[in-house]
CSV table of C-alpha atoms and ligand atoms in Angstrom, one decimal:
chain,number,residue,atom,x,y,z
B,1,MET,CA,34.7,93.7,69.8
B,2,LEU,CA,33.4,96.0,72.5
B,3,LYS,CA,34.1,99.7,72.7
B,4,ILE,CA,33.3,102.3,75.2
B,5,THR,CA,33.0,105.6,73.5
B,6,LYS,CA,33.1,108.9,75.4
B,7,PHE,CA,32.4,112.3,73.9
B,8,GLY,CA,33.7,115.5,75.6
B,9,GLY,CA,31.9,118.8,75.9
B,10,SER,CA,33.3,120.2,72.7
B,11,SER,CA,31.8,117.2,70.9
B,12,THR,CA,28.3,117.8,72.4
B,13,ALA,CA,28.4,121.7,72.2
B,14,ASP,CA,25.6,122.1,69.6
B,15,ALA,CA,23.3,120.4,67.1
B,16,GLY,CA,26.1,120.3,64.5
B,17,GLN,CA,28.3,118.3,66.9
B,18,PHE,CA,25.4,116.0,67.7
B,19,ARG,CA,25.2,115.2,64.0
B,20,LYS,CA,28.8,114.3,63.9
B,21,ILE,CA,28.4,112.0,66.8
B,22,LYS,CA,25.5,110.2,65.1
B,23,ASP,CA,27.8,109.5,62.1
B,24,ILE,CA,30.5,108.1,64.3
B,25,ILE,CA,28.1,105.9,66.4
B,26,SER,CA,26.3,104.6,63.3
B,27,ALA,CA,29.6,103.7,61.6
B,28,ASP,CA,30.5,101.1,64.3
B,29,PRO,CA,28.0,98.8,66.1
B,30,SER,CA,30.7,97.7,68.6
B,31,ARG,CA,30.4,101.1,70.3
B,32,LYS,CA,28.2,99.7,73.1
B,33,PHE,CA,28.2,102.6,75.6
B,34,VAL,CA,28.1,106.2,74.6
B,35,VAL,CA,29.2,108.4,77.5
B,36,VAL,CA,28.7,112.2,77.2
B,37,SER,CA,29.9,115.3,78.8
B,38,ALA,CA,27.7,118.4,79.3
B,39,ALA,CA,27.5,120.7,76.2
B,40,GLY,CA,30.8,122.6,76.2
B,41,LYS,CA,32.0,125.7,74.4
B,42,ARG,CA,30.8,126.4,70.9
B,43,ASN,CA,33.7,128.9,70.3
B,44,SER,CA,36.5,130.4,72.4
B,45,GLN,CA,34.2,133.2,73.8
B,46,ASP,CA,31.5,130.7,74.8
B,47,ASN,CA,30.8,129.1,78.2
B,48,LYS,CA,30.6,125.5,79.1
B,49,VAL,CA,27.2,124.5,80.5
B,50,THR,CA,29.0,122.9,83.6
B,51,ASP,CA,30.7,126.3,84.3
B,52,LEU,CA,27.4,128.0,84.1
B,53,LEU,CA,25.8,125.5,86.5
B,54,TYR,CA,28.7,126.1,89.0
B,55,LEU,CA,27.9,129.8,88.6
B,56,VAL,CA,24.3,129.1,89.5
B,57,ASN,CA,25.4,127.5,92.7
B,58,ALA,CA,27.6,130.5,93.5
B,59,HIS,CA,24.6,132.8,92.9
B,60,ARG,CA,22.6,130.6,95.3
B,61,THR,CA,25.4,130.8,98.0
B,62,TYR,CA,25.3,134.6,97.9
B,63,HIS,CA,21.5,134.8,97.5
B,64,VAL,CA,21.8,136.5,94.1
B,65,ASP,CA,19.0,135.9,91.6
B,66,CYS,CA,20.1,133.2,89.1
B,67,THR,CA,16.9,133.3,86.9
B,68,PRO,CA,18.7,135.0,83.9
B,69,LEU,CA,21.6,132.5,84.1
B,70,LEU,CA,19.2,129.5,84.2
B,71,GLY,CA,17.5,131.0,81.2
B,72,ASP,CA,20.8,131.0,79.3
B,73,ILE,CA,21.4,127.4,80.1
B,74,LYS,CA,17.9,126.4,79.2
B,75,ALA,CA,18.3,128.2,75.9
B,76,ARG,CA,21.4,126.1,75.1
B,77,PHE,CA,19.5,122.8,75.5
B,78,VAL,CA,16.4,124.1,73.8
B,79,GLU,CA,18.4,125.2,70.8
B,80,ILE,CA,19.9,121.7,70.4
B,81,ALA,CA,16.5,120.0,70.8
B,82,ASP,CA,14.7,122.3,68.4
B,83,GLU,CA,17.4,122.1,65.7
B,84,LEU,CA,17.3,118.3,65.8
B,85,GLY,CA,13.6,118.1,66.2
B,86,LEU,CA,13.7,116.1,69.4
B,87,ALA,CA,10.6,115.3,71.4
B,88,TYR,CA,12.2,115.2,74.9
B,89,PRO,CA,10.4,118.0,76.8
B,90,ILE,CA,13.6,119.8,77.7
B,91,ALA,CA,12.0,123.2,78.3
B,92,GLU,CA,9.5,121.8,80.8
B,93,LYS,CA,12.1,119.6,82.5
B,94,PHE,CA,14.5,122.6,82.8
B,95,ASP,CA,11.7,124.8,84.2
B,96,GLU,CA,11.0,122.2,86.8
B,97,LEU,CA,14.6,122.3,87.8
B,98,ALA,CA,14.7,126.1,87.9
B,99,GLU,CA,11.5,126.3,89.9
B,100,HIS,CA,12.8,124.0,92.7
B,101,ILE,CA,16.4,125.0,92.4
B,102,GLU,CA,16.7,125.8,96.1
B,103,GLU,CA,15.7,122.3,97.1
B,104,TYR,CA,18.6,120.6,95.3
B,105,THR,CA,22.1,120.0,96.4
B,106,PRO,CA,24.9,121.8,94.5
B,107,GLU,CA,26.1,118.5,93.1
B,108,PHE,CA,22.6,117.6,91.7
B,109,VAL,CA,22.4,121.0,90.0
B,110,VAL,CA,25.8,120.6,88.3
B,111,SER,CA,25.1,117.1,87.3
B,112,ARG,CA,22.1,118.3,85.2
B,113,GLY,CA,24.5,119.4,82.5
B,114,GLU,CA,25.5,115.9,81.7
B,115,TYR,CA,22.0,114.5,82.5
B,116,PHE,CA,20.1,116.7,80.0
B,117,THR,CA,22.9,116.4,77.4
B,118,GLY,CA,22.6,112.6,77.8
B,119,GLN,CA,18.8,112.6,77.5
B,120,LEU,CA,19.0,114.6,74.3
B,121,MET,CA,21.8,112.5,72.9
B,122,ALA,CA,19.9,109.2,73.7
B,123,GLU,CA,16.9,110.3,71.8
B,124,TRP,CA,19.0,111.7,68.9
B,125,LEU,CA,20.9,108.4,68.6
B,126,GLY,CA,17.7,106.3,69.1
B,127,LEU,CA,19.3,104.5,72.1
B,128,PRO,CA,18.1,104.0,75.6
B,129,PHE,CA,19.2,106.5,78.3
B,130,VAL,CA,20.9,105.0,81.4
B,131,ASP,CA,21.2,107.4,84.3
B,132,ALA,CA,24.7,107.4,85.8
B,133,ALA,CA,23.0,107.8,89.2
B,134,ASP,CA,21.8,104.2,88.8
B,135,VAL,CA,25.2,102.8,87.7
B,136,VAL,CA,28.1,104.7,89.1
B,137,VAL,CA,28.0,104.2,92.9
B,138,PHE,CA,29.8,106.3,95.4
B,139,HIS,CA,30.6,105.6,99.1
B,140,HIS,CA,29.5,108.2,101.5
B,141,ASP,CA,33.1,109.5,101.9
B,142,GLY,CA,33.1,110.5,98.2
B,143,ASN,CA,35.2,107.6,96.9
B,144,LEU,CA,33.9,105.3,94.2
B,145,ASP,CA,32.3,102.0,95.2
B,146,MET,CA,33.8,99.9,92.4
B,147,GLU,CA,32.3,96.6,93.5
B,148,ARG,CA,28.7,97.9,93.4
B,149,THR,CA,29.4,99.9,90.2
B,150,ASN,CA,30.7,96.8,88.6
B,151,ASP,CA,27.6,94.8,89.5
B,152,ARG,CA,25.4,97.6,88.1
B,153,VAL,CA,27.3,98.0,84.9
B,154,GLN,CA,27.1,94.2,84.3
B,155,ASP,CA,23.3,94.4,84.9
B,156,VAL,CA,22.9,97.1,82.2
B,157,ALA,CA,25.3,95.4,79.8
B,158,THR,CA,23.4,92.1,79.8
B,159,ARG,CA,20.5,94.0,78.2
B,160,GLU,CA,20.3,93.9,74.4
B,161,GLY,CA,21.6,96.9,72.5
B,162,ARG,CA,23.6,100.0,73.1
B,163,PHE,CA,23.2,102.8,75.6
B,164,VAL,CA,23.8,106.4,76.3
B,165,MET,CA,25.1,107.4,79.8
B,166,PRO,CA,26.0,110.8,81.1
B,167,GLY,CA,29.5,111.1,82.5
B,168,PHE,CA,30.9,113.0,85.5
B,169,TYR,CA,28.4,111.9,88.2
B,170,GLY,CA,27.0,109.0,90.1
B,171,ALA,CA,25.2,108.6,93.3
B,172,THR,CA,25.4,107.0,96.8
B,173,VAL,CA,23.3,104.0,97.5
B,174,ASP,CA,20.7,106.4,99.0
B,175,GLY,CA,20.5,108.2,95.6
B,176,GLU,CA,22.5,111.3,96.7
B,177,ILE,CA,24.2,112.7,93.6
B,178,ARG,CA,28.0,112.9,93.7
B,179,LEU,CA,30.5,114.3,91.2
B,180,LEU,CA,33.8,113.1,90.0
B,181,ASP,CA,36.6,115.7,89.5
B,182,ARG,CA,36.3,118.4,86.8
B,183,GLY,CA,36.7,116.8,83.5
B,184,GLY,CA,35.6,113.5,85.1
B,185,GLY,CA,33.5,112.3,82.2
B,186,ASP,CA,36.8,110.7,81.1
B,187,ILE,CA,36.9,108.7,84.3
B,188,SER,CA,33.2,107.6,83.9
B,189,GLY,CA,34.1,106.1,80.4
B,190,SER,CA,37.2,104.5,81.8
B,191,ILE,CA,35.2,102.9,84.6
B,192,LEU,CA,32.7,101.4,82.2
B,193,ALA,CA,35.5,100.1,80.0
B,194,ARG,CA,37.1,98.5,83.0
B,195,CYS,CA,33.9,96.9,84.3
B,196,LEU,CA,33.1,95.4,80.9
B,197,SER,CA,36.7,94.5,80.0
B,198,ALA,CA,36.2,96.5,76.8
B,199,ASP,CA,38.6,96.0,73.9
B,200,LEU,CA,39.0,99.7,73.5
B,201,TYR,CA,38.1,102.9,75.3
B,202,GLU,CA,37.6,105.7,72.8
B,203,ASN,CA,37.8,109.2,74.0
B,204,TRP,CA,36.5,111.7,71.4
B,205,THR,CA,37.5,115.3,71.8
B,206,ASP,CA,38.4,118.3,69.6
B,207,VAL,CA,42.1,117.5,68.9
B,208,SER,CA,43.5,114.6,66.9
B,209,GLY,CA,45.3,113.1,69.9
B,210,PHE,CA,48.4,114.2,71.7
B,211,LEU,CA,51.0,116.3,70.0
B,212,THR,CA,54.7,115.9,70.1
B,213,ALA,CA,55.1,119.4,71.6
B,214,ASP,CA,53.0,122.3,72.7
B,215,PRO,CA,51.5,124.0,69.6
B,216,ARG,CA,51.8,127.4,71.3
B,217,ILE,CA,55.6,126.9,71.2
B,218,VAL,CA,56.2,124.8,68.1
B,219,HIS,CA,54.4,125.6,64.9
B,220,LYS,CA,52.1,122.7,63.9
B,221,PRO,CA,53.8,119.9,65.9
B,222,LEU,CA,53.4,116.4,64.6
B,223,PRO,CA,50.8,114.2,66.3
B,224,ILE,CA,51.8,111.2,68.5
B,225,HIS,CA,50.3,108.1,67.0
B,226,ARG,CA,51.4,105.6,69.7
B,227,ILE,CA,52.3,106.2,73.3
B,228,THR,CA,52.6,104.0,76.4
B,229,PHE,CA,50.8,104.7,79.6
B,230,ASP,CA,54.1,105.5,81.3
B,231,GLU,CA,55.1,108.0,78.7
B,232,LEU,CA,51.7,109.6,78.8
B,233,ARG,CA,52.0,110.0,82.5
B,234,GLU,CA,55.3,111.8,82.1
B,235,LEU,CA,54.0,114.1,79.4
B,236,SER,CA,50.7,114.9,81.2
B,237,TYR,CA,52.4,115.6,84.4
B,238,MET,CA,54.5,118.2,82.6
B,239,GLY,CA,51.6,119.9,81.1
B,240,ALA,CA,50.3,117.9,78.0
B,241,ASN,CA,46.6,117.8,78.8
B,242,VAL,CA,44.0,116.0,76.7
B,243,LEU,CA,42.7,113.3,79.0
B,244,HIS,CA,41.9,113.5,82.7
B,245,GLU,CA,44.9,111.9,84.5
B,246,GLU,CA,42.8,109.7,86.7
B,247,ALA,CA,41.1,108.2,83.6
B,248,ILE,CA,44.2,106.2,82.9
B,249,PHE,CA,44.2,104.0,86.0
B,250,PRO,CA,41.0,101.9,85.6
B,251,VAL,CA,41.8,100.9,82.0
B,252,ARG,CA,45.5,100.4,82.5
B,253,GLU,CA,44.9,97.9,85.3
B,254,ALA,CA,42.8,95.8,82.9
B,255,ASN,CA,45.2,96.4,79.9
B,256,ILE,CA,42.6,98.2,77.8
B,257,PRO,CA,44.0,100.6,75.2
B,258,ILE,CA,42.7,104.2,75.0
B,259,ALA,CA,42.2,105.9,71.6
B,260,ILE,CA,42.1,109.7,71.5
B,261,LYS,CA,40.0,110.7,68.5
B,262,ASN,CA,38.8,114.0,67.0
B,263,THR,CA,35.1,114.3,66.5
B,264,ASN,CA,35.7,117.1,64.0
B,265,ARG,CA,38.1,115.0,62.0
B,266,PRO,CA,37.1,111.4,62.6
B,267,GLY,CA,39.4,110.2,59.7
B,268,ASP,CA,42.5,111.3,61.6
B,269,SER,CA,44.3,108.4,63.2
B,270,GLY,CA,44.5,110.1,66.6
B,271,THR,CA,46.7,108.7,69.5
B,272,ILE,CA,46.5,105.2,70.8
B,273,ILE,CA,47.7,104.7,74.4
B,274,ARG,CA,48.6,101.2,75.6
B,275,GLU,CA,50.9,99.4,78.0
B,276,THR,CA,53.5,98.6,75.5
B,277,THR,CA,53.9,99.3,71.8
B,278,GLU,CA,55.3,97.1,69.2
B,279,GLU,CA,58.9,98.0,68.3
B,280,GLY,CA,59.1,98.7,64.6
B,281,GLU,CA,61.8,100.2,62.5
B,282,ASP,CA,59.8,103.3,62.0
B,283,GLU,CA,59.4,104.1,65.7
B,284,PRO,CA,60.5,107.6,66.5
B,285,ILE,CA,63.3,108.2,69.1
B,286,ILE,CA,61.3,110.7,70.9
B,287,THR,CA,57.6,110.4,71.6
B,288,GLY,CA,57.0,113.9,72.9
B,289,ILE,CA,58.3,117.0,74.7
B,290,ALA,CA,56.6,118.8,77.5
B,291,GLY,CA,57.6,121.2,80.2
B,292,ARG,CA,56.7,123.8,82.8
B,293,LYS,CA,58.3,126.9,84.1
B,294,ASP,CA,58.8,128.3,87.5
B,295,PHE,CA,60.5,125.5,89.4
B,296,LEU,CA,63.1,126.2,92.0
B,297,ALA,CA,66.2,124.1,92.9
B,298,VAL,CA,68.0,124.0,96.2
B,299,HIS,CA,71.6,122.7,95.8
B,300,VAL,CA,73.3,121.4,98.9
B,301,LYS,CA,77.0,120.7,98.9
B,302,LYS,CA,78.9,119.1,101.8
B,303,ASN,CA,82.4,117.7,101.5
B,304,HIS,CA,82.6,114.0,102.2
B,305,MET,CA,78.9,113.7,102.1
B,306,SER,CA,79.3,110.4,100.3
B,307,THR,CA,80.6,108.9,103.5
B,308,LYS,CA,78.0,110.4,105.9
B,309,VAL,CA,74.7,108.9,106.4
B,310,GLY,CA,71.4,110.7,106.5
B,311,CYS,CA,72.1,114.1,104.9
B,312,LEU,CA,69.6,113.6,102.1
B,313,ARG,CA,66.9,112.1,104.4
B,314,LYS,CA,67.3,115.0,106.8
B,315,THR,CA,67.0,117.6,104.0
B,316,LEU,CA,64.0,115.8,102.5
B,317,SER,CA,62.3,115.8,105.9
B,318,ILE,CA,62.8,119.6,106.2
B,319,PHE,CA,60.8,120.0,103.0
B,320,GLU,CA,58.2,117.6,104.4
B,321,ARG,CA,57.9,119.7,107.5
B,322,TYR,CA,56.9,122.6,105.3
B,323,GLY,CA,54.4,120.5,103.4
B,324,VAL,CA,56.4,120.9,100.1
B,325,SER,CA,56.1,118.1,97.6
B,326,ILE,CA,59.4,117.3,95.8
B,327,GLU,CA,59.7,117.0,92.1
B,328,HIS,CA,63.2,115.7,91.5
B,329,VAL,CA,66.4,115.0,93.4
B,330,PRO,CA,69.4,115.1,91.1
B,331,THR,CA,72.5,113.8,93.0
B,332,GLY,CA,76.2,114.1,92.8
B,333,ILE,CA,79.0,112.6,95.0
B,334,ASP,CA,79.1,115.3,97.6
B,335,SER,CA,76.1,117.2,96.6
B,336,PHE,CA,72.4,116.9,95.7
B,337,GLY,CA,69.7,119.2,94.5
B,338,ILE,CA,66.1,119.3,95.6
B,339,VAL,CA,63.7,120.6,92.8
B,340,VAL,CA,60.3,121.9,93.8
B,341,ASN,CA,57.5,124.0,92.4
B,342,GLY,CA,58.5,127.6,92.9
B,343,GLU,CA,54.9,128.5,94.0
B,344,ASP,CA,55.0,125.9,96.8
B,345,VAL,CA,57.9,127.5,98.6
B,346,LYS,CA,57.3,131.2,97.9
B,347,ASN,CA,56.7,131.9,101.5
B,348,SER,CA,58.9,129.3,103.1
B,349,ILE,CA,62.2,129.2,101.1
B,350,TYR,CA,64.2,131.4,103.5
B,351,SER,CA,63.1,129.3,106.5
B,352,ILE,CA,63.8,126.1,104.6
B,353,VAL,CA,67.4,127.2,103.7
B,354,ALA,CA,67.9,128.4,107.3
B,355,ASP,CA,66.9,124.9,108.6
B,356,ILE,CA,69.2,123.2,106.1
B,357,GLN,CA,72.1,125.4,107.3
B,358,ARG,CA,71.4,124.5,110.9
B,359,GLU,CA,70.6,120.8,110.6
B,360,ILE,CA,72.9,119.7,107.8
B,361,GLU,CA,75.8,122.2,108.2
B,362,PRO,CA,76.6,122.1,104.5
B,363,ASP,CA,79.6,123.8,102.9
B,364,GLU,CA,77.3,125.5,100.4
B,365,VAL,CA,73.6,126.0,99.8
B,366,LYS,CA,72.5,127.6,96.5
B,367,VAL,CA,69.0,128.4,95.4
B,368,ILE,CA,68.3,128.6,91.7
B,369,ASP,CA,64.9,130.0,90.9
B,370,GLN,CA,63.1,130.7,87.6
B,371,LEU,CA,64.0,127.2,86.5
B,372,ALA,CA,62.0,125.6,83.7
B,373,LEU,CA,61.9,121.8,83.4
B,374,ILE,CA,61.6,120.1,80.1
B,375,SER,CA,60.8,116.4,79.9
B,376,VAL,CA,62.0,114.7,76.7
B,377,VAL,CA,60.0,111.5,76.7
B,378,GLY,CA,60.6,108.4,74.5
B,379,ARG,CA,60.5,104.7,75.2
B,380,ASN,CA,62.9,104.2,72.4
B,381,MET,CA,65.7,106.4,73.8
B,382,ALA,CA,67.0,103.7,76.1
B,383,ARG,CA,67.9,101.4,73.3
B,384,ARG,CA,69.7,103.9,71.1
B,385,ALA,CA,73.2,105.2,71.7
B,386,GLY,CA,74.0,108.9,71.4
B,387,VAL,CA,70.6,110.3,72.2
B,388,SER,CA,71.7,112.4,75.1
B,389,GLY,CA,74.9,113.5,73.2
B,390,ARG,CA,72.7,114.8,70.4
B,391,LEU,CA,70.3,116.4,72.8
B,392,PHE,CA,73.0,118.4,74.7
B,393,SER,CA,75.1,119.3,71.7
B,394,SER,CA,72.0,120.6,69.9
B,395,LEU,CA,71.1,122.8,72.9
B,396,GLY,CA,74.7,123.9,73.4
B,397,SER,CA,75.2,124.9,69.8
B,398,ARG,CA,72.1,127.1,70.0
B,399,GLY,CA,73.3,128.7,73.1
B,400,VAL,CA,70.9,127.2,75.6
B,401,SER,CA,72.6,126.4,78.9
B,402,VAL,CA,71.4,123.3,80.7
B,403,ARG,CA,71.3,123.9,84.5
B,404,MET,CA,70.2,120.5,85.6
B,405,ILE,CA,69.8,117.0,84.2
B,406,THR,CA,67.9,114.0,85.6
B,407,GLN,CA,66.5,110.8,84.3
B,408,SER,CA,63.7,108.5,85.5
B,409,SER,CA,64.8,105.1,86.5
B,410,GLN,CA,62.7,103.6,83.7
B,411,GLU,CA,64.9,105.5,81.2
B,412,ILE,CA,61.9,106.7,79.3
B,413,ASN,CA,62.7,110.4,79.8
B,414,ILE,CA,65.4,112.9,80.2
B,415,ILE,CA,64.5,115.9,82.3
B,416,LEU,CA,66.4,119.1,81.7
B,417,GLY,CA,66.4,122.3,83.7
B,418,VAL,CA,66.9,125.5,81.8
B,419,ASN,CA,66.3,129.2,82.7
B,420,ASN,CA,62.7,130.2,82.3
B,421,ASP,CA,63.8,132.6,79.6
B,422,ASP,CA,65.3,129.8,77.5
B,423,PHE,CA,62.3,127.5,77.8
B,424,ASN,CA,60.6,128.1,74.5
B,425,ARG,CA,63.9,128.1,72.6
B,426,ALA,CA,65.0,124.9,74.2
B,427,VAL,CA,61.7,123.1,73.3
B,428,LYS,CA,62.0,124.3,69.7
B,429,VAL,CA,65.6,123.2,69.4
B,430,ILE,CA,64.8,119.7,70.8
B,431,TYR,CA,61.8,119.5,68.5
B,432,ASP,CA,63.8,120.4,65.5
B,433,GLU,CA,66.6,118.0,66.3
B,434,PHE,CA,64.5,115.0,67.1
B,435,VAL,CA,61.1,115.4,65.5
B,436,ALA,CA,61.4,117.7,62.5
B,437,LYS,CA,64.7,116.3,61.4
B,438,GLU,CA,63.6,112.7,61.7
B,439,GLN,CA,60.4,113.5,59.9
B,440,ALA,CA,62.3,115.2,57.1
B,441,ALA,CA,64.6,112.2,56.7
B,442,LYS,CA,61.7,109.8,56.7
B,443,GLU,CA,59.9,111.9,54.1
B,444,ALA,CA,63.1,112.1,51.9
B,445,SER,CA,63.5,108.3,52.2
B,446,ARG,CA,59.9,107.7,51.3
B,447,LEU,CA,60.2,109.9,48.2
B,448,ASN,CA,63.4,108.2,47.1
B,449,GLN,CA,61.7,104.8,47.5
B,450,GLU,CA,58.8,106.0,45.5
B,451,ARG,CA,60.9,107.6,42.7
B,452,PHE,CA,63.9,105.2,42.5
B,453,GLY,CA,62.8,102.2,44.5
B,454,LYS,CA,62.0,100.0,41.5
B,455,ALA,CA,65.2,101.1,39.7
B,456,ASN,CA,67.1,100.2,42.8
B,457,PRO,CA,66.8,96.4,43.4
B,458,GLU,CA,69.0,96.5,46.5
B,459,GLY,CA,66.4,98.6,48.1
B,460,LYS,CA,68.9,101.4,48.8
B,461,VAL,CA,67.5,104.7,49.8
B,462,PHE,CA,68.9,107.8,48.3
B,463,SER,CA,69.3,110.8,50.5
Q,501,LIG,N1,31.3,118.6,82.4
Q,501,LIG,C1,32.3,118.3,83.3
Q,501,LIG,C2,33.3,119.4,83.4
Q,501,LIG,O1,33.2,120.4,82.6
Q,501,LIG,C3,32.9,117.0,83.2
Q,501,LIG,C4,33.5,116.7,81.8
Q,501,LIG,O2,33.4,117.5,80.9
Q,501,LIG,O3,34.1,115.6,81.7
Q,501,LIG,O4,34.3,119.4,84.1
């Protein structure tokens, strides 16, 4: 068993978090590589070290003295080292950086957040430090050089023991530091997992995995225990963010599952993401609900459109001309809708509609704005009859009017358009109908089994 274990910034924020990581790493020797993010926020008012380092660069750009800021960042590291009694000369190393700050590239400066966190973590865990600059290789155009990276990862992995590597950065063959996207520590871990064909990529954060709905809308939503990569993609795209989207691709190609775990509650089961999940009796109908507001739909109606060729293509090319990316295209016989992000067309919608009028000569063009899209995601929906009936009647009976419906060809989600104002209510209704109700039924059935199971040889469940 070989695991790649990545800890995000909330897990490395202070000495207390370092202690938790030590417990997690000591509990399982198969955790071969420990990838760390720069120390993150210790509380909601706090700053992430990476954000402060970006701020240092902004000061440099505008020739503003950044000495006090560098002092704050140094203090974060020194506090961790002092509290844990570490010997790494962090104060000296940081002073060196501060003294020569003008000589370094902005990428180098930002990467020091992960670098120093990694150095401290390596000593704390008693494991060798591997610099990501020697392992993760970038082409000069900024893309990853997977071939070289793979060779270097293999080289390190043949050595005995376990390692700590900072995430988020790498270097070109000439040693120039390059950064991944923000939150890219997730990608570093995923790359290592892929190169080593790990059995599992563990991503430790401050939540116990993905939730079935946004906790700002639904009170204490249930966690998602199992999810497929496709479902995750749908939910993340619609706003459920725990993992960097790009982190999925390297492991997915190699069929490596990802476990999302909570450093603060390591006993929680978290979420496991894999290509397919086993189909058990107990599988929920709906995996999760996510959504976003402020979409806009342009509905085009043209009589006998079904017999004319090219209307849809021409309309799509108008949007393309304005550089607008299309979210969904629900279609009817003589009509179709084009759904886009409201923000993307805020300056061009009148021109787009005028072009449609001129080039397509439709019978009607209607613009619906303030549209919220809700994606109800569930791999098990396709195999069960009556799901959409239940969905729409629950919304209807609670007075939520559905303005648009579409479904992905894989049948793993149903996308609903509702007015922005109905968004929260609609999410709650769907959650109650499919998650809370199912959960309550399961719980009742479990209690019945427990109480009457033995006295009920046929195994009937009382409800
Ligand atoms: N420290 C970097 C950031 O804040 C990368 C990461 O945390 O994964 O974006």
